[in-house]
Structure formats: structure tokens, C-alpha cells
GROMACS .gro file of C-alpha atoms in nm:
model
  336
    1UNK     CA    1   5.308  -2.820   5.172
    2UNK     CA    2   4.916  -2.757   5.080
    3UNK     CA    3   4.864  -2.685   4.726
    4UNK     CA    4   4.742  -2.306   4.698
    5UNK     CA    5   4.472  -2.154   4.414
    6UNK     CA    6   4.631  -2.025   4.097
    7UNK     CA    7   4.576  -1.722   4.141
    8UNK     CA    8   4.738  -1.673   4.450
    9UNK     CA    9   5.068  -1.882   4.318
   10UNK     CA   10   5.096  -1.624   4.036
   11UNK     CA   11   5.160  -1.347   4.276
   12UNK     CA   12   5.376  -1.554   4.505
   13UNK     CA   13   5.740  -1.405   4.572
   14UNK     CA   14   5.965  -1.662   4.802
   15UNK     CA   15   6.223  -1.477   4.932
   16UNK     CA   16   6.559  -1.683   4.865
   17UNK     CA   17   6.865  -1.767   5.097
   18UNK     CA   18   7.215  -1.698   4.921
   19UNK     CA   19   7.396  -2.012   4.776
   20UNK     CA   20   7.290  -2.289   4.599
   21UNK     CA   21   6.987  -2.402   4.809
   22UNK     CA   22   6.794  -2.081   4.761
   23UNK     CA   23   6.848  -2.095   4.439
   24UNK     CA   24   6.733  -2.460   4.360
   25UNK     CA   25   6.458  -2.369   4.576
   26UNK     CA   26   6.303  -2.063   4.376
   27UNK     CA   27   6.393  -2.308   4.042
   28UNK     CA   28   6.151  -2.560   4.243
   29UNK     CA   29   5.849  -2.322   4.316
   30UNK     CA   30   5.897  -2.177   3.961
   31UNK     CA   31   5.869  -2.514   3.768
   32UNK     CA   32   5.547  -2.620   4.013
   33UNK     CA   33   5.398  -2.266   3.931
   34UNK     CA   34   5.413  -2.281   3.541
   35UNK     CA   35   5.267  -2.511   3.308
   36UNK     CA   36   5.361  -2.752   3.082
   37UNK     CA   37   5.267  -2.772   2.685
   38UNK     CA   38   5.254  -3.096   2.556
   39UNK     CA   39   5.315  -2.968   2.239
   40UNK     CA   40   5.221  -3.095   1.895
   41UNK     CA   41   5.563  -3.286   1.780
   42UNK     CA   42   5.780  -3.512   1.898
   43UNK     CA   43   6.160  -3.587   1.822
   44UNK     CA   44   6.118  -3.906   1.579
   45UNK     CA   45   6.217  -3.798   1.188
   46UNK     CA   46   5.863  -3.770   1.060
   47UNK     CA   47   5.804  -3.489   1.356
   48UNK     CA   48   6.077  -3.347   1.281
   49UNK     CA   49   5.964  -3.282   0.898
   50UNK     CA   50   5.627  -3.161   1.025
   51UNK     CA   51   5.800  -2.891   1.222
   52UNK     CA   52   5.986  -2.797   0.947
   53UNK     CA   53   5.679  -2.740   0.726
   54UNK     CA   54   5.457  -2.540   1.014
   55UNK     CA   55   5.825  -2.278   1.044
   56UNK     CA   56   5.792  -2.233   0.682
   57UNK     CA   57   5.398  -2.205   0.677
   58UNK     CA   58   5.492  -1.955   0.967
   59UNK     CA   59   5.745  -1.754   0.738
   60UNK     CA   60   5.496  -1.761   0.455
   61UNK     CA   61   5.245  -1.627   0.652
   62UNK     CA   62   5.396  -1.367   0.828
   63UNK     CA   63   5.523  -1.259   0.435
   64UNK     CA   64   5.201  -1.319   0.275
   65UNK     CA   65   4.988  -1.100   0.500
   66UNK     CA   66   5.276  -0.802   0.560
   67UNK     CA   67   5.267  -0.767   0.174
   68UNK     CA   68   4.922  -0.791   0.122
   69UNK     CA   69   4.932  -0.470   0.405
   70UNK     CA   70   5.223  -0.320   0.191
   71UNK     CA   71   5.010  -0.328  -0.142
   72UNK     CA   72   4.723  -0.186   0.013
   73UNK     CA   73   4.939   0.107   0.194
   74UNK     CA   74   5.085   0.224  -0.139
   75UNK     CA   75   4.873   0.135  -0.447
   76UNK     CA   76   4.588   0.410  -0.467
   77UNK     CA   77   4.342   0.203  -0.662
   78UNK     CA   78   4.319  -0.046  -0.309
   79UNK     CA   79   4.253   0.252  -0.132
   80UNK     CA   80   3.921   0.109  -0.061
   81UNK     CA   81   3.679  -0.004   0.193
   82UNK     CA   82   3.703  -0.354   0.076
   83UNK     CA   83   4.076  -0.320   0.072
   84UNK     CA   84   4.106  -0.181   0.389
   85UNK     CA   85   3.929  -0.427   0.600
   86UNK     CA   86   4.150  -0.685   0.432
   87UNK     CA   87   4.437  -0.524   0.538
   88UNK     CA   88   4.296  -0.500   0.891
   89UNK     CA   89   4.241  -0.908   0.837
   90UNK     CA   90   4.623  -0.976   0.750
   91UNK     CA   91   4.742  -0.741   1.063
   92UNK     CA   92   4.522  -1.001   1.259
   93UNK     CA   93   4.644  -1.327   1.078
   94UNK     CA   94   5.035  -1.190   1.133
   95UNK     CA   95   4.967  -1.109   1.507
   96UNK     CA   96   4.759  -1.490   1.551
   97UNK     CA   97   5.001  -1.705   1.393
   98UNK     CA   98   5.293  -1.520   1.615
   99UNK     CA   99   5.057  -1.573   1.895
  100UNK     CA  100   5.136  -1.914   1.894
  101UNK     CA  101   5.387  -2.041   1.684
  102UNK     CA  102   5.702  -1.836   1.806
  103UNK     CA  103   5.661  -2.001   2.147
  104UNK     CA  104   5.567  -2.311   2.012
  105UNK     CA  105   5.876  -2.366   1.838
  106UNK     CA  106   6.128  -2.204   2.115
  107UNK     CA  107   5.995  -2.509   2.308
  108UNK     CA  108   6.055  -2.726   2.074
  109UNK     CA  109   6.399  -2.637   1.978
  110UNK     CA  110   6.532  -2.571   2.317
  111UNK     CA  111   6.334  -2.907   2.464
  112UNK     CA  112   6.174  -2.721   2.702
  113UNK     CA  113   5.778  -2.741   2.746
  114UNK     CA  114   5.714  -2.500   3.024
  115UNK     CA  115   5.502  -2.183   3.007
  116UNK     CA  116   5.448  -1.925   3.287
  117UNK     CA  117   5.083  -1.844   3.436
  118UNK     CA  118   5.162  -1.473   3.243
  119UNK     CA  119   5.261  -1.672   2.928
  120UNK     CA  120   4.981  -1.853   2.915
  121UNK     CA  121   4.760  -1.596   3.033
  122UNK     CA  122   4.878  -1.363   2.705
  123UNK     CA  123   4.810  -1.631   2.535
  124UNK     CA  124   4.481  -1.691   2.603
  125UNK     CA  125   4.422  -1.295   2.578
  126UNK     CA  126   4.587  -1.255   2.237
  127UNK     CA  127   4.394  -1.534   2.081
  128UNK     CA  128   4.050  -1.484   2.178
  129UNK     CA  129   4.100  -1.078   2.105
  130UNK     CA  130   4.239  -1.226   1.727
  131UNK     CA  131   3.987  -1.458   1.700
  132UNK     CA  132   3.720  -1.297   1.835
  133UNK     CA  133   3.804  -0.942   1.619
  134UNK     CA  134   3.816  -1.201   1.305
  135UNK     CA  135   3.497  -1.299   1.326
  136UNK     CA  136   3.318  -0.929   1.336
  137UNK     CA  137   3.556  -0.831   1.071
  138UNK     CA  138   3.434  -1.120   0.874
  139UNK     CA  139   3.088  -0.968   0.896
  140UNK     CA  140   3.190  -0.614   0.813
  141UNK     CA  141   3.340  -0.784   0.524
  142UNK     CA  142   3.026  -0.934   0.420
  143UNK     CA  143   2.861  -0.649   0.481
  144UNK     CA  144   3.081  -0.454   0.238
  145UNK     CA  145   3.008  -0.664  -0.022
  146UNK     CA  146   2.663  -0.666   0.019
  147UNK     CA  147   2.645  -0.293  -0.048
  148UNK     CA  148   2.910  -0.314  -0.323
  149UNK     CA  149   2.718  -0.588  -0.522
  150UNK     CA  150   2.340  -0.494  -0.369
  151UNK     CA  151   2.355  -0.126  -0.369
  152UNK     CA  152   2.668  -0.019  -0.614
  153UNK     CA  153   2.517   0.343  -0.679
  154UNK     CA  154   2.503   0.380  -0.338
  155UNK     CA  155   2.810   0.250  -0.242
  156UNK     CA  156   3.035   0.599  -0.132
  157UNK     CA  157   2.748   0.661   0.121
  158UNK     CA  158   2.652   0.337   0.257
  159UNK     CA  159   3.027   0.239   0.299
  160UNK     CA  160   3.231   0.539   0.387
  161UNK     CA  161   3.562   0.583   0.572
  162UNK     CA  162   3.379   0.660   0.878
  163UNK     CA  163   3.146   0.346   0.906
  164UNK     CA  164   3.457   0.157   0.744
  165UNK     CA  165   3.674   0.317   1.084
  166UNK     CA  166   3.372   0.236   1.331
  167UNK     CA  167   3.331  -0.124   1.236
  168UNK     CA  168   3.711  -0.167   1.228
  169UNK     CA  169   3.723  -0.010   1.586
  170UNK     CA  170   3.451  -0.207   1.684
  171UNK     CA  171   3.587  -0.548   1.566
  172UNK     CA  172   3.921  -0.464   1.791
  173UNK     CA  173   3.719  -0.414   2.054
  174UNK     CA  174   3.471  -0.640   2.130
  175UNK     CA  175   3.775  -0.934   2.018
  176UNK     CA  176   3.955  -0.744   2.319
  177UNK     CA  177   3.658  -0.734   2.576
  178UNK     CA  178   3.567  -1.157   2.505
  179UNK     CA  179   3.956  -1.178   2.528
  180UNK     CA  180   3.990  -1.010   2.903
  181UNK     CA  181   3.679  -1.192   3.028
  182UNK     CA  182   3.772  -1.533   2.949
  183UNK     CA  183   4.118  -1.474   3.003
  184UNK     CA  184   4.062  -1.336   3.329
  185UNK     CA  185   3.819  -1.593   3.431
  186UNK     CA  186   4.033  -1.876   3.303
  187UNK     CA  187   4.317  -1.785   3.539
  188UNK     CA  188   4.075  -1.689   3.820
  189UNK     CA  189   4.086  -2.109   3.878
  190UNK     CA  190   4.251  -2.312   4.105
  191UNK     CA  191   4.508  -2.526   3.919
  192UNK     CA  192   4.610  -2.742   4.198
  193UNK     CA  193   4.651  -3.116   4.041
  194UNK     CA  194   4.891  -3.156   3.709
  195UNK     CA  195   4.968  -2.877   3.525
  196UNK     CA  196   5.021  -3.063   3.218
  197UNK     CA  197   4.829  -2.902   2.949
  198UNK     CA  198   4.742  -3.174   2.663
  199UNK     CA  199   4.781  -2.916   2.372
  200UNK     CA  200   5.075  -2.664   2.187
  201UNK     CA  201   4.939  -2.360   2.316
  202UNK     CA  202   4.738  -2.211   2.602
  203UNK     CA  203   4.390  -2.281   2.506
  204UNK     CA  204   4.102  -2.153   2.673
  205UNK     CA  205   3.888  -2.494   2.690
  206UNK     CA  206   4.219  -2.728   2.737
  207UNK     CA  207   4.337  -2.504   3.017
  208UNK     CA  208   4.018  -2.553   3.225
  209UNK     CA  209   4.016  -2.923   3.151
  210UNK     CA  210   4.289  -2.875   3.432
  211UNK     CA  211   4.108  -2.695   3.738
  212UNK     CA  212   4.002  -2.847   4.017
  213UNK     CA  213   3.681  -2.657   4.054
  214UNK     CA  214   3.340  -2.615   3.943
  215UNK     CA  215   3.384  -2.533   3.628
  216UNK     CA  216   2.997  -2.505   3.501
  217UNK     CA  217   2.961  -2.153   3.524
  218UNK     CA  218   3.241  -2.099   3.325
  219UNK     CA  219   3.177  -2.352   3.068
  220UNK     CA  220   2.787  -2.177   3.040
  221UNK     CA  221   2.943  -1.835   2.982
  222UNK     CA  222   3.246  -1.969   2.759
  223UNK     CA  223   2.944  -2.064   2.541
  224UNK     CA  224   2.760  -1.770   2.519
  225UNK     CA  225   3.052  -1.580   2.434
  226UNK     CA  226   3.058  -1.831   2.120
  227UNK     CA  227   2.691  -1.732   2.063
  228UNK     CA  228   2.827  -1.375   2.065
  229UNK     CA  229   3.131  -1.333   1.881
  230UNK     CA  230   3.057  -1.668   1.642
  231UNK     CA  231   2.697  -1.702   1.552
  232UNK     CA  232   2.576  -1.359   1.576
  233UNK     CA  233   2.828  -1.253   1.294
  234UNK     CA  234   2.838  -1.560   1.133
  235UNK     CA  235   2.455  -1.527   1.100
  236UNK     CA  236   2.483  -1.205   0.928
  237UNK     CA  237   2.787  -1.334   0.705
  238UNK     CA  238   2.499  -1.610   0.547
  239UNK     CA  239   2.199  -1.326   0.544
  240UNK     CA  240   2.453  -1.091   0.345
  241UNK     CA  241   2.515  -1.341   0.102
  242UNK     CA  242   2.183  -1.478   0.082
  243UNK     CA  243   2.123  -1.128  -0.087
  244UNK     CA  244   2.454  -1.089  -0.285
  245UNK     CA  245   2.331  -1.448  -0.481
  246UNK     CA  246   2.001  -1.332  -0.527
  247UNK     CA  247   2.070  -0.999  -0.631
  248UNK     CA  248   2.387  -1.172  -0.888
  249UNK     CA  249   2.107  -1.472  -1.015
  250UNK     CA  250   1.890  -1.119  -1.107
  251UNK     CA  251   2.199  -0.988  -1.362
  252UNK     CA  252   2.156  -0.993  -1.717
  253UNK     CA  253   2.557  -0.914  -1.762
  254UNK     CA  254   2.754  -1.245  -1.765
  255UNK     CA  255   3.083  -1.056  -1.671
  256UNK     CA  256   2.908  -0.880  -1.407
  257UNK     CA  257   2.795  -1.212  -1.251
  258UNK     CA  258   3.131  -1.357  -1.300
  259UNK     CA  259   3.285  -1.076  -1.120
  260UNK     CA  260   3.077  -1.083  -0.862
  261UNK     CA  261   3.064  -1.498  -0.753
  262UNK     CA  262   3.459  -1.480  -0.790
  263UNK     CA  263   3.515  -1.218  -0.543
  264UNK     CA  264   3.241  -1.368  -0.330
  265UNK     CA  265   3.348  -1.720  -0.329
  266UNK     CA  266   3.670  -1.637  -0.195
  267UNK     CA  267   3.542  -1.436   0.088
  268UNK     CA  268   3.326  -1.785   0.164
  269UNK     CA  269   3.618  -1.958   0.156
  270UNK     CA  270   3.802  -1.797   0.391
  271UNK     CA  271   3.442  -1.771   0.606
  272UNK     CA  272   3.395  -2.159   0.583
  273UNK     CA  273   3.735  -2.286   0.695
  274UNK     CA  274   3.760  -1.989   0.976
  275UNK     CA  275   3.402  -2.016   1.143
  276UNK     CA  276   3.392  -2.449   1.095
  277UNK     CA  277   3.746  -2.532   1.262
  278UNK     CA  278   3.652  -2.276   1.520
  279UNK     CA  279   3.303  -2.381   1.599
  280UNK     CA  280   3.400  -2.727   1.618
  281UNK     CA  281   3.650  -2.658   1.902
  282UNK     CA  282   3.418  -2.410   2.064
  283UNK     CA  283   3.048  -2.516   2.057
  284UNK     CA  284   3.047  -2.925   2.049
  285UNK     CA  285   2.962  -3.085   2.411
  286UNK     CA  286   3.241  -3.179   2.642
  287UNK     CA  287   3.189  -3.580   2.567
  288UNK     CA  288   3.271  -3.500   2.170
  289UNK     CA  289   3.622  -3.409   2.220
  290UNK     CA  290   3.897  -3.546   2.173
  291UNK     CA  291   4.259  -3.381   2.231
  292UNK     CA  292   4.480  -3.524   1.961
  293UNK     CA  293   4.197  -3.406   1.718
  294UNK     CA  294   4.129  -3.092   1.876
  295UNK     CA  295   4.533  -3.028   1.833
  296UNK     CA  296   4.504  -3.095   1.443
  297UNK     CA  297   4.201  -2.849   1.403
  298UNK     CA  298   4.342  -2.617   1.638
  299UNK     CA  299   4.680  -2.610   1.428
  300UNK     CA  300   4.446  -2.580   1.161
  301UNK     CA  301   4.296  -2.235   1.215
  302UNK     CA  302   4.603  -2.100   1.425
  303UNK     CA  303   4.874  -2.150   1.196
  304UNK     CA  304   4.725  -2.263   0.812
  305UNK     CA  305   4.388  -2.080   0.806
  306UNK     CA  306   4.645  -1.727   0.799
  307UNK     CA  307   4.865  -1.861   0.533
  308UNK     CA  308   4.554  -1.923   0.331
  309UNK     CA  309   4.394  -1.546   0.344
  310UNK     CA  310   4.623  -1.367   0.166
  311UNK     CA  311   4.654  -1.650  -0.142
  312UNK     CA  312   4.255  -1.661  -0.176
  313UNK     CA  313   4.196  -1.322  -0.146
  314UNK     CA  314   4.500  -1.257  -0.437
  315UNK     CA  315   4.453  -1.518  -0.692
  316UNK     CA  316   4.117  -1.393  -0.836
  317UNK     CA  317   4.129  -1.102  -0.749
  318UNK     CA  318   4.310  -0.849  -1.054
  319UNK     CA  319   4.333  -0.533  -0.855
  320UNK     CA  320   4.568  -0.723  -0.563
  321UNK     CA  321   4.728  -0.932  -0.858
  322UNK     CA  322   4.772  -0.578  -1.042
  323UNK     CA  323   4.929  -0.346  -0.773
  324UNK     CA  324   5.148  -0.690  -0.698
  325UNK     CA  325   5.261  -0.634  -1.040
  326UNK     CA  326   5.340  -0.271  -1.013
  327UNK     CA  327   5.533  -0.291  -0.699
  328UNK     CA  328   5.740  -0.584  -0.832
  329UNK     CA  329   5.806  -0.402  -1.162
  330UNK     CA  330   5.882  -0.089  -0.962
  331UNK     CA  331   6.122  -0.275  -0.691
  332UNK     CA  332   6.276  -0.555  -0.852
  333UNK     CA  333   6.245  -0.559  -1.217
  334UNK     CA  334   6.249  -0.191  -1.308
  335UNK     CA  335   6.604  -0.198  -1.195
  336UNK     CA  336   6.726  -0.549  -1.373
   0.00000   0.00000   0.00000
């Protein structure tokens, strides 16, 4: 039987014969039309742990960031710019790290590795639109901080609800226009050799790894999509900031400048581990990678980097740590 393109596979309806042929025949087509996910664990007892950890990591996160949205929605002194965009970052961690790890761990449970061409293809379209919506809203973040710290008086006007709403919008956006492109281009290839994907989700760059076309195009536009949505906003991240620590080095108050560097820092924080894990999957040449260490950094920014937002953002910072307080005293220990 010739193999056919990919695309022409996913839209592919065999008609069946009653009785038990048909039936192992359509199981047949369906197992050569999906893909398989290698995963990132294996059954021996250390594995085993590891999966344990990344489920509770998973539960953690998907906490973490729906109460740092929770705190946000009800306490009025977070009813800020600042505030807002961070709650617009947790919505984005909690949709990522379900993104990936739900299906990750069905697979693993139930042994199975396979993953449909719409699967995979939801998965490619999800991620980027996260990732790529993270990165601008890392920007607007940096922005707002920059006006907060650089222009304080000025602050109501420079930073109001309807620039706040815009760049929001914006963010959502242009992560969902990268994320139909690539998506769309990604599955526009001919997958006709193995369908084994080397990775524990459908990953843009691991996914073409597997066509057997000319990929060179694709590979030239995949990067200037990077230059796009990564090093246009992460350019503006280090020009904000290179104002914020001049304009903090110029303050005469010590708690002022203390203030300042600890809500900044963490804001770098989260900036550094997001834009380096995903740079170094995106932008290095094609002889630099490797797959099992692509995996690790992968499962670094997919399912640790989320877990991570919501505790740097809250330990230094005494508003979040305040209306925390509030809504524990008001739910839990106000009735002890």
C-alpha cells in the first residue's frame, strides 16, 4: 500500500465491513495514522518516583496559579494593573501545564503512547499560543513596572485599564496567530517514515524531525517566529529594566530602593528561567541538539517553570502575602 502525505491520512475515512475483520482493519489504519510519544518515564522504580513528583508539581501548579487568580478577583487592594497581568500569567501557566501533562500521564498510566494527528495538532496549537502570549505578557509586565518605578506620578495615565486590556488582548493574540501558523504548517508535512516522536509531548521542532520533506523553509520561518515572539519582547524586558536600575541606583530612600529591586528581581526571575529554557530549545542550530536533553529542559519550562510563578511572585511580595492572609482568616480560621 503506498504511504500517503499527512495531511491527506488525517482526513481519511475507510469505510469498514461488519465483523471482526473490519474492525481490526480500521484499529490498523488508526494506529499507522497516529503517533507515538516516547514519553519521558519508564516503568523501573526510580521512574516511577519521578512521575509521582511531576503529578504533584502538576496539582501544585494548577492550585498555586487558580489562587493566585482567586486573590486577585476578590481583594480590592490587587485590583491593579500589575495585579492583573499576573493574573492573566497564572490563567496561562494553569492552561500550559494541562497542555501537556494530563495527556502525558493518561499515557503513562494506561501504557499507551499513541496520540492522534488532532491530538497532537492541539498540542502544538495550545503551546505555542501559551508560550508565545507569555512572552508579550512578560513585556507588558516589564513595561508596567517601568512606569510604576520610572514614572510613579504618572502612573494612573500611563498604565490605565484600557492600555492594561489592549496589551492583554494583544498578548492572546499574537500567542494565537504564531500558534495557527506553525501548527498549521507543522501538520501541512508528509509524515510517511516512523511516527515515533522522541519526546512527551507534541513539539513543534521534534515533530518535524519526523517529515520526509524539505523542511528548510519551515525551519527559516520557525526561526523568525522566535525572533518575533522571543527576542523582540525579550529585548524590551532588558531595555525596561535597564531604566528601572538606573532610575532605583538614583534614590536617596533606602526602603524605596529595597522595594523596588525586590519586586523587580522576582519578575527577572521568572523572565530568566522562562526566556533561557525556551531559547535554548528554539534558537540553537539543528547539530546542538540533543533529545534526552531537550526532554529535561522542555519538562523544565512546561511543567516546573508554572509551579514556580506563583511562589516568586508571593514570597516578597506583602500585598499577595496580605490578601492571602485575609482570605485564609476569612475562610478557614475565622470559623475555627
Amino acid at each position: 500500500m503506498p504511504k500517503l502525505p499527512f495531511k491527506q491520512l488525517s482526513f481519511l475515512i475507510i469505510p469498514c465491513l461488519p465483523g471482526m475483520t473490519g474492525a481490526m482493519e480500521d484499529a490498523n489504519d488508526t494506529t499507522e495514522i497516529n503517533f507515538i510519544l516516547v514519553g519521558l518515564f519508564n516503568h523501573t522504580l526510580t521512574h516511577v518516583f519521578l512521575f509521582s513528583m511531576v503529578l504533584m508539581i502538576f496539582l501544585v501548579s494548577l492550585m498555586g496559579n487558580a489562587l493566585m487568580i482567586l486573590l486577585i478577583h476578590e481583594d480590592p487592594q490587587l485590583h491593579k494593573p500589575m495585579y492583573f497581568l499576573l493574573s492573566q500569567l497564572s490563567l496561562m501557566d494553569m492552561m500550559l501545564v494541562s497542555t501537556i501533562v494530563p495527556k502525558m500521564a493518561t499515557n503513562y498510566l494506561m501504557g499507551t503512547k499513541s496520540i492522534s494527528p488532532a491530538g497532537c495538532g492541539a498540542q502544538i496549537l495550545l503551546f505555542l499560543t501559551l508560550g508565545g502570549g507569555e512572552c508579550s505578557l512578560l513585556a507588558a509586565m516589564a513595561y508596567d513596572r517601568y512606569v510604576a518605578i520610572c514614572h510613579p506620578l504618572r502612573y494612573p495615565v500611563l498604565m490605565n485599564q484600557k492600555l492594561c486590556l489592549h496589551m492583554t488582548a494583544g498578548s492572546w493574540l499574537l500567542g494565537g496567530v504564531d500558534g495557527l501558523m506553525q501548527a498549521g504548517a507543522t501538520l501541512s508535512f508528509p509524515y510517511c517514515h516512523s511516527r515515533e516522536i522522541n519526546h512527551f509531548f507534541c513539539e513543534a521542532p521534534s515533530l518535524v524531525r519526523l517529515a520526509c520533506a524539505d523542511t528548510t523553509f519551515f525551519e527559516f520561518f520557525m526561526f523568525v517566529c522566535c525572533i518575533l515572539m522571543l527576542l523582540i519582547p525579550l529585548s524590551l524586558i532588558l531595555t525596561s529594566y535597564s531604566l528601572i536600575l538606573a532610575a532605583v541606583l538614583r534614590m536617596k530612600s533606602t526602603a524605596a530602593r529595597k522595594k523596588a529591586f525586590a519586586t523587580c528581581s522576582s519578575h527577572l526571575a521568572v523572565v530568566g528561567l522562562f526566556y533561557g529554557a525556551i531559547i535554548f530549545i528554539y534558537m540553537r542550530p539543528k547539530s546542538y541538539h540533543s533529545v534526552a536533553r531537550d526532554k529535561v529542559v522542555s519538562a523544565f519550562y512546561t511543567i516546573f517553570t508554572p509551579v514556580l510563578n506563583p511562589l516568586i511572585y508571593s514570597v516578597r511580595n506583602k500585598e499577595v502575602n496580605g490578601a492571602l492572609r485575609k482570605w485564609l482568616e476569612k475562610h478557614f480560621l475565622g470559623r475555627l
